[in-house]
PDB file of C-alpha atoms and ligand atoms in Angstrom:
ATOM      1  CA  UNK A   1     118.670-162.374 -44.382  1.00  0.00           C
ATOM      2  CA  UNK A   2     118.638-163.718 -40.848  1.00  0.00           C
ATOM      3  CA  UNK A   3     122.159-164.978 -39.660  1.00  0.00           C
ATOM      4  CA  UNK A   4     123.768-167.535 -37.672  1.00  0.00           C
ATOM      5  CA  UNK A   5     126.253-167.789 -35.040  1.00  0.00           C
ATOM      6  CA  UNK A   6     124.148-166.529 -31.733  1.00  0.00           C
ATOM      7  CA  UNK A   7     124.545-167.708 -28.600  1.00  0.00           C
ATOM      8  CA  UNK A   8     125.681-166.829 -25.361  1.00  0.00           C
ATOM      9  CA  UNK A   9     128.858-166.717 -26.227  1.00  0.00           C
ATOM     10  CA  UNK A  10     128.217-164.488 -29.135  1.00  0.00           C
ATOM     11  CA  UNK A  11     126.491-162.068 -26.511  1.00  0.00           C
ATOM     12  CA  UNK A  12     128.815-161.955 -23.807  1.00  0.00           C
ATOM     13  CA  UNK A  13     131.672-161.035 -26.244  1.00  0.00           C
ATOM     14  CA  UNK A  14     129.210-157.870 -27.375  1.00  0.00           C
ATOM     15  CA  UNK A  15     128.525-157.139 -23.976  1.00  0.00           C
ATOM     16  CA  UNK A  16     132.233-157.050 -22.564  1.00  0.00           C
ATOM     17  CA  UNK A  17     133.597-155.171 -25.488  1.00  0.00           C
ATOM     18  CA  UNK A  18     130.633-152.171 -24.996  1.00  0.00           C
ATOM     19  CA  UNK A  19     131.303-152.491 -21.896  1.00  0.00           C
ATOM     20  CA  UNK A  20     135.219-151.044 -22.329  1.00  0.00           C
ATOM     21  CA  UNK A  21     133.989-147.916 -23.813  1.00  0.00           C
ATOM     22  CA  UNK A  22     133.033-145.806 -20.261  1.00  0.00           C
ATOM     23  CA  UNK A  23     135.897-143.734 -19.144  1.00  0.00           C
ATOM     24  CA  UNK A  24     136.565-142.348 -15.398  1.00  0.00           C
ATOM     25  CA  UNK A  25     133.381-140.102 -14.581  1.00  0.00           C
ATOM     26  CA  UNK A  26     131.188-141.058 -17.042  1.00  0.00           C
ATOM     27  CA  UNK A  27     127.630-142.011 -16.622  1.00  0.00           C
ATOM     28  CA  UNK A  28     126.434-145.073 -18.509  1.00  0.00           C
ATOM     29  CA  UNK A  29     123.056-146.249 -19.066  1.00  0.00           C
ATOM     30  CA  UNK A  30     122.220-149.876 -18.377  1.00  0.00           C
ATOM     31  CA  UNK A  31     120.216-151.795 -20.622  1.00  0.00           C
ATOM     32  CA  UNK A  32     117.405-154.513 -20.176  1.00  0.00           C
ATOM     33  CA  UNK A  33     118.495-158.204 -21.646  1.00  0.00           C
ATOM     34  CA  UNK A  34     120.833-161.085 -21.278  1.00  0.00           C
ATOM     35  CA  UNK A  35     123.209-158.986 -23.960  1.00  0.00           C
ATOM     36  CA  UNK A  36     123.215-156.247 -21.897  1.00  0.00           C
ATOM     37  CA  UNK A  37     123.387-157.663 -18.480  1.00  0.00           C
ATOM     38  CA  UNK A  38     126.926-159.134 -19.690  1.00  0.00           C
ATOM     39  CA  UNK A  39     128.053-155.415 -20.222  1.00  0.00           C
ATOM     40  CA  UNK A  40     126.110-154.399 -16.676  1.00  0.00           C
ATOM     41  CA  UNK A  41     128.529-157.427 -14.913  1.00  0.00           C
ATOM     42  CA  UNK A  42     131.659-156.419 -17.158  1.00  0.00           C
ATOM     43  CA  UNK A  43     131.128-152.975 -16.178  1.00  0.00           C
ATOM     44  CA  UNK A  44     130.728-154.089 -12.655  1.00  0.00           C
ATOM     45  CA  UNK A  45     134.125-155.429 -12.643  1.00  0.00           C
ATOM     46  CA  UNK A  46     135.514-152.634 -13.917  1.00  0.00           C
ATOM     47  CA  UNK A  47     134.191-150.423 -10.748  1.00  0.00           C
ATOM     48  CA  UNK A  48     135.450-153.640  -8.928  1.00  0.00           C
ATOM     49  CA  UNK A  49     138.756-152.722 -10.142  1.00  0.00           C
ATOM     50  CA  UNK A  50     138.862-149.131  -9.522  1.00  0.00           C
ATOM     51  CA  UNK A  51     136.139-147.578 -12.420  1.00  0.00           C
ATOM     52  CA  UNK A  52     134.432-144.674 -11.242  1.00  0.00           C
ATOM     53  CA  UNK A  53     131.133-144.237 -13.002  1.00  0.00           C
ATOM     54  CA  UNK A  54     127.485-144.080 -12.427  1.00  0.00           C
ATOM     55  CA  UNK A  55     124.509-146.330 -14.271  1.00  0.00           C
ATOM     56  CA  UNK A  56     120.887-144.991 -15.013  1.00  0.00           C
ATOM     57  CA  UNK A  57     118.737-148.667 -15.401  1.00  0.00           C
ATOM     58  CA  UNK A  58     116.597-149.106 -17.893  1.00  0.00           C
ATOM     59  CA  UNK A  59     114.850-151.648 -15.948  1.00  0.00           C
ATOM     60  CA  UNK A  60     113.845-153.388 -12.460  1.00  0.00           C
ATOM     61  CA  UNK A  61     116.303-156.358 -13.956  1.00  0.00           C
ATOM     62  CA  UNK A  62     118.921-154.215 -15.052  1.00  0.00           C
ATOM     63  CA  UNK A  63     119.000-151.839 -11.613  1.00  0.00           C
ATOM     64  CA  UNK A  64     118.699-155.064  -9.416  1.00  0.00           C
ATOM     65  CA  UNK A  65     121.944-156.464 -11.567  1.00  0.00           C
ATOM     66  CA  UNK A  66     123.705-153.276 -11.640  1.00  0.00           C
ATOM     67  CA  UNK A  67     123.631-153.470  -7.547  1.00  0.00           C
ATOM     68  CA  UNK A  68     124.388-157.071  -7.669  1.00  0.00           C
ATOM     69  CA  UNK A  69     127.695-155.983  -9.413  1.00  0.00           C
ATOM     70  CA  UNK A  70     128.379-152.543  -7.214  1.00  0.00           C
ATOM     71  CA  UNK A  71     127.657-149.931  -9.745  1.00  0.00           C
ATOM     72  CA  UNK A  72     127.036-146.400  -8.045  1.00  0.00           C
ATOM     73  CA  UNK A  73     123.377-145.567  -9.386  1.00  0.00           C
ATOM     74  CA  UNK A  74     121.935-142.147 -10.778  1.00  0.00           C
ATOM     75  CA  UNK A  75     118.884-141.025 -12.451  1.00  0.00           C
ATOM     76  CA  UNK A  76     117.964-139.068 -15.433  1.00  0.00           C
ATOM     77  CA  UNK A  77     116.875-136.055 -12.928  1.00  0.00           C
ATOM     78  CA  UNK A  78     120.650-136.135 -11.975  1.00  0.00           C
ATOM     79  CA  UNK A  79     122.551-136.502 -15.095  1.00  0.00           C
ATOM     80  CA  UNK A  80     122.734-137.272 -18.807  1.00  0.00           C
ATOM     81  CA  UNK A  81     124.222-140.118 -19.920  1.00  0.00           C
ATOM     82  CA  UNK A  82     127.625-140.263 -21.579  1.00  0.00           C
ATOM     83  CA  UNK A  83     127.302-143.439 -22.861  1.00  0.00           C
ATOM     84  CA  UNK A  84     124.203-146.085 -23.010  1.00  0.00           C
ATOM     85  CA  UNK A  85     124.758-150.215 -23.653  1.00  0.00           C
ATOM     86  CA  UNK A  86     121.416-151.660 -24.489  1.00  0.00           C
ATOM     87  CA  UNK A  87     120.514-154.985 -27.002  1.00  0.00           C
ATOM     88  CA  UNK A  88     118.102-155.387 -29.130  1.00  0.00           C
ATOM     89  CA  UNK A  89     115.729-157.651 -30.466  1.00  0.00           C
ATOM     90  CA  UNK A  90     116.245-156.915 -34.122  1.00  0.00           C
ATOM     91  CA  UNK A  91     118.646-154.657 -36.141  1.00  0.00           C
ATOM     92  CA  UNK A  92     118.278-153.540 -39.438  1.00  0.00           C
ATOM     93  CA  UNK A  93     121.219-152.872 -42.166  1.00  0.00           C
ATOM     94  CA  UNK A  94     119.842-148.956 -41.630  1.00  0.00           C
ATOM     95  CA  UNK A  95     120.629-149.330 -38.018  1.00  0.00           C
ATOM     96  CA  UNK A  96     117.026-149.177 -37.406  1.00  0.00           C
ATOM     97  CA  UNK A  97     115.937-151.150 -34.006  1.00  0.00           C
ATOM     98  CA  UNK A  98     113.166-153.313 -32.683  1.00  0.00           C
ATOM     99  CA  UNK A  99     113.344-153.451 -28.651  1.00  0.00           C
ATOM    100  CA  UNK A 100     110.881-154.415 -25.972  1.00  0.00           C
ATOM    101  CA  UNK A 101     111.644-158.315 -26.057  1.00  0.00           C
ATOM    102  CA  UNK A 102     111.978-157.441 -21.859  1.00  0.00           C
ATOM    103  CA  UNK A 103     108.488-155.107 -22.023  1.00  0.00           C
ATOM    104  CA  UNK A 104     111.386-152.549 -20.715  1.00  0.00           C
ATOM    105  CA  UNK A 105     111.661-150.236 -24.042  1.00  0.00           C
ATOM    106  CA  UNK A 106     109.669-147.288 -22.831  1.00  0.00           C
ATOM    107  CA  UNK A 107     112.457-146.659 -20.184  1.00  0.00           C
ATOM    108  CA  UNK A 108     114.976-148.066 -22.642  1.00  0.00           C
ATOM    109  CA  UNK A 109     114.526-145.463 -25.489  1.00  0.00           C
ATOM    110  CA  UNK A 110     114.312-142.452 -22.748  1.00  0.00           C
ATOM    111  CA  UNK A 111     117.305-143.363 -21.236  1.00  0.00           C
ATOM    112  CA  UNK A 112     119.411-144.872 -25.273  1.00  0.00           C
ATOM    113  CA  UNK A 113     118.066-141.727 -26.724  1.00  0.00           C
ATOM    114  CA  UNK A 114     119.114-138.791 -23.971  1.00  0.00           C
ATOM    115  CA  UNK A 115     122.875-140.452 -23.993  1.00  0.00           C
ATOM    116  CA  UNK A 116     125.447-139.234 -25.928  1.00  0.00           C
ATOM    117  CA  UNK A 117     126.401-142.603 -27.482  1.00  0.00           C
ATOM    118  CA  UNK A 118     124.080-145.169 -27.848  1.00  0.00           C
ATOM    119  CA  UNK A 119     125.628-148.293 -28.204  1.00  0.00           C
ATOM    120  CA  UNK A 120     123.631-151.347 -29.221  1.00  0.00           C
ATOM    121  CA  UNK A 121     124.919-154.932 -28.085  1.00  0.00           C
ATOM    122  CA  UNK A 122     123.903-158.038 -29.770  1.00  0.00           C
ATOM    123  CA  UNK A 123     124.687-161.519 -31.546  1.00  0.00           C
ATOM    124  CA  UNK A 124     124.324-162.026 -35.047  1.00  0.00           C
ATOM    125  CA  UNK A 125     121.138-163.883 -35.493  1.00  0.00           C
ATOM    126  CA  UNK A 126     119.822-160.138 -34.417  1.00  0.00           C
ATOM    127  CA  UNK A 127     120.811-158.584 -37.535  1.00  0.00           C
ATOM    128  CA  UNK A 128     118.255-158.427 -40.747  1.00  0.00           C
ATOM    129  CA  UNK A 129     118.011-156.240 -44.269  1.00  0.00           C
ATOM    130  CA  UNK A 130     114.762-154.937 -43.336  1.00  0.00           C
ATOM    131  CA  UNK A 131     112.639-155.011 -39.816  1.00  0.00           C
ATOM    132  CA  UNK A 132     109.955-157.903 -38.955  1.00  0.00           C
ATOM    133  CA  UNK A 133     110.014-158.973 -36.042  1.00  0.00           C
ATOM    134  CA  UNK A 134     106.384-157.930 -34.248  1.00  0.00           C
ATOM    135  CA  UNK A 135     106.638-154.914 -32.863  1.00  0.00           C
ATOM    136  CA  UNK A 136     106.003-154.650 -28.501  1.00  0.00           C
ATOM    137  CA  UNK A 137     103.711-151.686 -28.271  1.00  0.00           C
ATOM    138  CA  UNK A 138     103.076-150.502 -24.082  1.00  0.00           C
ATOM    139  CA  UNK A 139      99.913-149.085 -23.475  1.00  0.00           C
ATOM    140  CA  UNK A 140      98.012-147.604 -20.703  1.00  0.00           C
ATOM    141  CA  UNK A 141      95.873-150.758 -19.244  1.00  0.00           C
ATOM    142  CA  UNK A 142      92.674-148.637 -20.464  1.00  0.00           C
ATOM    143  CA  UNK A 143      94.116-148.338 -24.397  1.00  0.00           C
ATOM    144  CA  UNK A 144      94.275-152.005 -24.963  1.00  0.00           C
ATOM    145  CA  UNK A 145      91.138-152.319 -27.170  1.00  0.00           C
ATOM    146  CA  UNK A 146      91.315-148.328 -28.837  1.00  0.00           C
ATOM    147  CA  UNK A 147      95.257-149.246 -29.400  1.00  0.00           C
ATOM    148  CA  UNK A 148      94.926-152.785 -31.060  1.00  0.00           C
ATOM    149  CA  UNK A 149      91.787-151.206 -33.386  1.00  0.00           C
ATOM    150  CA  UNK A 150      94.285-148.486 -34.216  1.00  0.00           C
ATOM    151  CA  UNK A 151      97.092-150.856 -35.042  1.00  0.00           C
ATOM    152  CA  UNK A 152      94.627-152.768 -37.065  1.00  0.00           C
ATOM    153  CA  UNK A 153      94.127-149.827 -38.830  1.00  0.00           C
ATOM    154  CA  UNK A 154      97.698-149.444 -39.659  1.00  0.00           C
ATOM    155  CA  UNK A 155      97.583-152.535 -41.348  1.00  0.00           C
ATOM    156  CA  UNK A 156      99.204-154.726 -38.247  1.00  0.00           C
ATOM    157  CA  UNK A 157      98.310-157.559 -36.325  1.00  0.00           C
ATOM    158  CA  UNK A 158      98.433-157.284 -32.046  1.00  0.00           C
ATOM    159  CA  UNK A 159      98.220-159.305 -29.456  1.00  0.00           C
ATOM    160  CA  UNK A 160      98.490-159.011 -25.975  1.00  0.00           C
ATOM    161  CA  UNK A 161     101.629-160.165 -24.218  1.00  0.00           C
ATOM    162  CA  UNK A 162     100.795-163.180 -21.942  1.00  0.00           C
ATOM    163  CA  UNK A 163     102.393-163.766 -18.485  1.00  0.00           C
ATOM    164  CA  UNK A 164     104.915-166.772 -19.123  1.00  0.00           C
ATOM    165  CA  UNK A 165     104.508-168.076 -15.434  1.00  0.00           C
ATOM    166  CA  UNK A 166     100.837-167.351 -14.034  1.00  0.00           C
ATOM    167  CA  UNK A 167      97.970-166.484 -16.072  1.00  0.00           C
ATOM    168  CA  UNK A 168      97.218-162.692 -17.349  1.00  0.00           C
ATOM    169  CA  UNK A 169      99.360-160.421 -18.729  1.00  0.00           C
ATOM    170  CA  UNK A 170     102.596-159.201 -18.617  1.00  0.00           C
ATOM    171  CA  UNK A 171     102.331-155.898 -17.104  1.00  0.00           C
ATOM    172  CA  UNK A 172     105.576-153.540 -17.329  1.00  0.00           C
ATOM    173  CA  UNK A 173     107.775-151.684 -14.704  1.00  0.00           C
ATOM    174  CA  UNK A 174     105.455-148.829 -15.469  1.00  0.00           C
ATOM    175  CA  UNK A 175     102.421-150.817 -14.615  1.00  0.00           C
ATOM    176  CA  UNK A 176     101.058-150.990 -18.608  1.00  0.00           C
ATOM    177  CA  UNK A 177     100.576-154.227 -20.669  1.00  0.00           C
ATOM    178  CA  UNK A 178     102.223-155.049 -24.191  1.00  0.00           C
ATOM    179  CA  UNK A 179     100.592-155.839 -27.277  1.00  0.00           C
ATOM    180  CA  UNK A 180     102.948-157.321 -29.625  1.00  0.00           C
ATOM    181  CA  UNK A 181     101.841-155.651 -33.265  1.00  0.00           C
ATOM    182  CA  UNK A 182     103.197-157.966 -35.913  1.00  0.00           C
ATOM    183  CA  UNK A 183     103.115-155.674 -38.959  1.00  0.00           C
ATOM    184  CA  UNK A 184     104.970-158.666 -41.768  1.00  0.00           C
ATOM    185  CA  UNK A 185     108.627-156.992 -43.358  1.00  0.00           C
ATOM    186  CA  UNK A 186     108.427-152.974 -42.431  1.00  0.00           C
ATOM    187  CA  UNK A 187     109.034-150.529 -45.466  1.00  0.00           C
ATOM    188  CA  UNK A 188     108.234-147.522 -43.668  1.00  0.00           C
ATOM    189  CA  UNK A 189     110.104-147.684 -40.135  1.00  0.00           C
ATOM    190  CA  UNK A 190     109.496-144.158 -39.753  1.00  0.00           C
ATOM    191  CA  UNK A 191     106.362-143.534 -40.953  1.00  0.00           C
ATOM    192  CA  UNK A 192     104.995-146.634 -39.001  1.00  0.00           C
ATOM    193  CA  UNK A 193     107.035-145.133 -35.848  1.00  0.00           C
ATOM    194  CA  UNK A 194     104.952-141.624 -35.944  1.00  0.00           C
ATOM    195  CA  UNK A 195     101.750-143.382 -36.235  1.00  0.00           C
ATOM    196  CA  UNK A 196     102.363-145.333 -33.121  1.00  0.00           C
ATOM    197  CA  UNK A 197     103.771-142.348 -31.353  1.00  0.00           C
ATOM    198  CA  UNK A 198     100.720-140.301 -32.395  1.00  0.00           C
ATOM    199  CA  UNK A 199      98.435-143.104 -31.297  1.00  0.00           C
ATOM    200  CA  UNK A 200      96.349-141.511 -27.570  1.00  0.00           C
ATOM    201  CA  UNK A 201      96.449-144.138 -25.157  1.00  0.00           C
ATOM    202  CA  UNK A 202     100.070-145.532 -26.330  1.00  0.00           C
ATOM    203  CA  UNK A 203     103.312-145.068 -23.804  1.00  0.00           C
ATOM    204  CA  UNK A 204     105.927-145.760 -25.884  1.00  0.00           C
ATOM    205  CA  UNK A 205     106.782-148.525 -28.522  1.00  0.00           C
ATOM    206  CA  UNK A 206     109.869-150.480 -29.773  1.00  0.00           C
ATOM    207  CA  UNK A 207     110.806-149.095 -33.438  1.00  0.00           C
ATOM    208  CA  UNK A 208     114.329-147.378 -32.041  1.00  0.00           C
ATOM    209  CA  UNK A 209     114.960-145.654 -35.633  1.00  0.00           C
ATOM    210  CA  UNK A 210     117.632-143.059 -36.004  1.00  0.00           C
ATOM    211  CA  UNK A 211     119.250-143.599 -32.323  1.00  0.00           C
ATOM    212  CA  UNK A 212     121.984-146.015 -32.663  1.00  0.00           C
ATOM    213  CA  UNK A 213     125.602-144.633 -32.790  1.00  0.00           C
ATOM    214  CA  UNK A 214     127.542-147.492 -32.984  1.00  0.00           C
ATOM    215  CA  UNK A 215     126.532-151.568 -32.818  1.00  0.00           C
ATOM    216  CA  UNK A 216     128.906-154.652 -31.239  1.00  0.00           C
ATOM    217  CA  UNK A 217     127.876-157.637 -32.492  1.00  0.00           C
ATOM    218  CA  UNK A 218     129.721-160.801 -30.901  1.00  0.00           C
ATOM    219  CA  UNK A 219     130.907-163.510 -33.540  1.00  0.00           C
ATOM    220  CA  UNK A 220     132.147-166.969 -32.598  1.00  0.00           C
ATOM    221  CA  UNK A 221     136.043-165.652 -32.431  1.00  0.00           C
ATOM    222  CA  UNK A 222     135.462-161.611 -31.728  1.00  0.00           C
ATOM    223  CA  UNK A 223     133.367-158.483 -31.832  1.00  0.00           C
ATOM    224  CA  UNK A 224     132.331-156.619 -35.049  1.00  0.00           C
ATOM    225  CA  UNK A 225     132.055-153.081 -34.566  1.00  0.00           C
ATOM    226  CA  UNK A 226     130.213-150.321 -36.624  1.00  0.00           C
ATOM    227  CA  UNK A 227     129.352-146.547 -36.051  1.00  0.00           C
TER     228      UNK A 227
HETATM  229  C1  5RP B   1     114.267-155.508 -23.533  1.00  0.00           C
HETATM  230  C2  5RP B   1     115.012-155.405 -24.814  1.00  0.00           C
HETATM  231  C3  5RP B   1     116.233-156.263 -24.930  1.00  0.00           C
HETATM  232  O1  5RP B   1     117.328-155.431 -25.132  1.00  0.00           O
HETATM  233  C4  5RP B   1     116.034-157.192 -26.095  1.00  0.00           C
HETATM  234  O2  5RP B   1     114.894-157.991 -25.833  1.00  0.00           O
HETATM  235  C5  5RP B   1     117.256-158.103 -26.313  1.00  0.00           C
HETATM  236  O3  5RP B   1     117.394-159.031 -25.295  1.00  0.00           O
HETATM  237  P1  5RP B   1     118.526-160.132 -25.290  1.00  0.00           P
HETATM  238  O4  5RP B   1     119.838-159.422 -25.213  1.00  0.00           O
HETATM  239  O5  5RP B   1     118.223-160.969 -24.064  1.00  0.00           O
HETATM  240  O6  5RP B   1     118.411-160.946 -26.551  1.00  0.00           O
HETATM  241  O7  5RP B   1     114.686-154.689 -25.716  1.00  0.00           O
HETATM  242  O8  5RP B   1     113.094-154.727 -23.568  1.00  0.00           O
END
């Protein structure tokens, strides 16, 4: 059952209270969204006020805000990540994740899934019993028609993510497009997640399923945490 009681507010609060977790001379990675670019400014305060840690971006957005608010920036050829902040587009009572709302989850789930912790940040109308939300599929510009007949095949529905502001398509930091698969309620998160994987001409896709460590989900008066 879908929930109430999103909002900005509802995000911010997730985002500042993740973003309390990184100790002195950790490394953090930076998630893509407005959730998470409330824990990339929080976090930016805190190395304002005397912090020292290093972020690995997820995104163009996220890096670009992590400068904004002066955190020291790494890569994943430097360092593993202690700790990564990221939202999400949909979580499951499992703890089971759809991401890519931003087109940013095939740098999102190599950067949530090489840290330690991997802390998801979101508001409640996120949260669901069981996955539905269409799920963002990147694939190489020359997989779009092999990938959707393959989805097809696996019973879903895609369709290629448009440009909001100009005609074409959205193309990704990684120079792919989208297609958003909607595949109705998902019984089989894993399953569905190893036929994507296993699909040639697909980069990554936005089923996050046994990665999440702990979830802060901003109410109207607080934070709920779970691990
Ligand atoms: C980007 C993502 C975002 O984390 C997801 O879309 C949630 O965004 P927001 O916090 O703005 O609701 O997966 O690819």
């Amino acid at each position: 059952m879908k929930q109430t009681g999103g909002g900005d507010d509802a995000k911010r609060r997730a985002g500042e209270s993740a973003a309390d977790i990184p100790g002195d001379g950790d490394v953090v990675g930076l998630g893509t969204g407005s959730t998470a670019a409330h824990a990339i400014r929080e976090l930016g305060e805190r190395v304002d006020a005397g912090l020292d840690v290093r972020g690995i971006p997820t995104s163009f957005q996220s890096r670009e805000l992590a400068r904004e608010a002066g955190i020291p920036l790494t890569s994943l050829d430097e360092a593993v990540p202690d700790v990564a902040i990221d939202g999400a587009d949909e979580v499951a009572a499992d703890g089971a994740l759809i991401k890519g709302g931003g087109a940013a989850h095939a740098r999102e789930k190599l950067v949530d899934s090489a840290a330690e912790r991997f802390v998801v940040v979101a508001d409640p109308t996120k949260e669901s019993d069981r996955l539905s939300q269409p799920v963002p599929v990147e694939v190489l510009p020359d997989a779009r028609a092999p990938v959707a007949d393959a989805v097809r095949s696996a019973g879903g529905d895609p369709t290629l993510r448009a440009a909001e502001r100009k005609d074409g398509p959205v193309v990704t930091d990684n120079g792919n497009l989208v297609l958003d698969c909607k595949f109705g309620t998902i019984d089989d998160p894993h399953g569905l997640a190893r036929t994507l994987s296993a699909t040639p001409g697909v980069v990554e896709h936005g089923l996050f399923v046994d990665l999440v460590d702990e979830l802060h989900v901003g109410t109207d008066d607080g934070v709920d945490v779970t691990r």
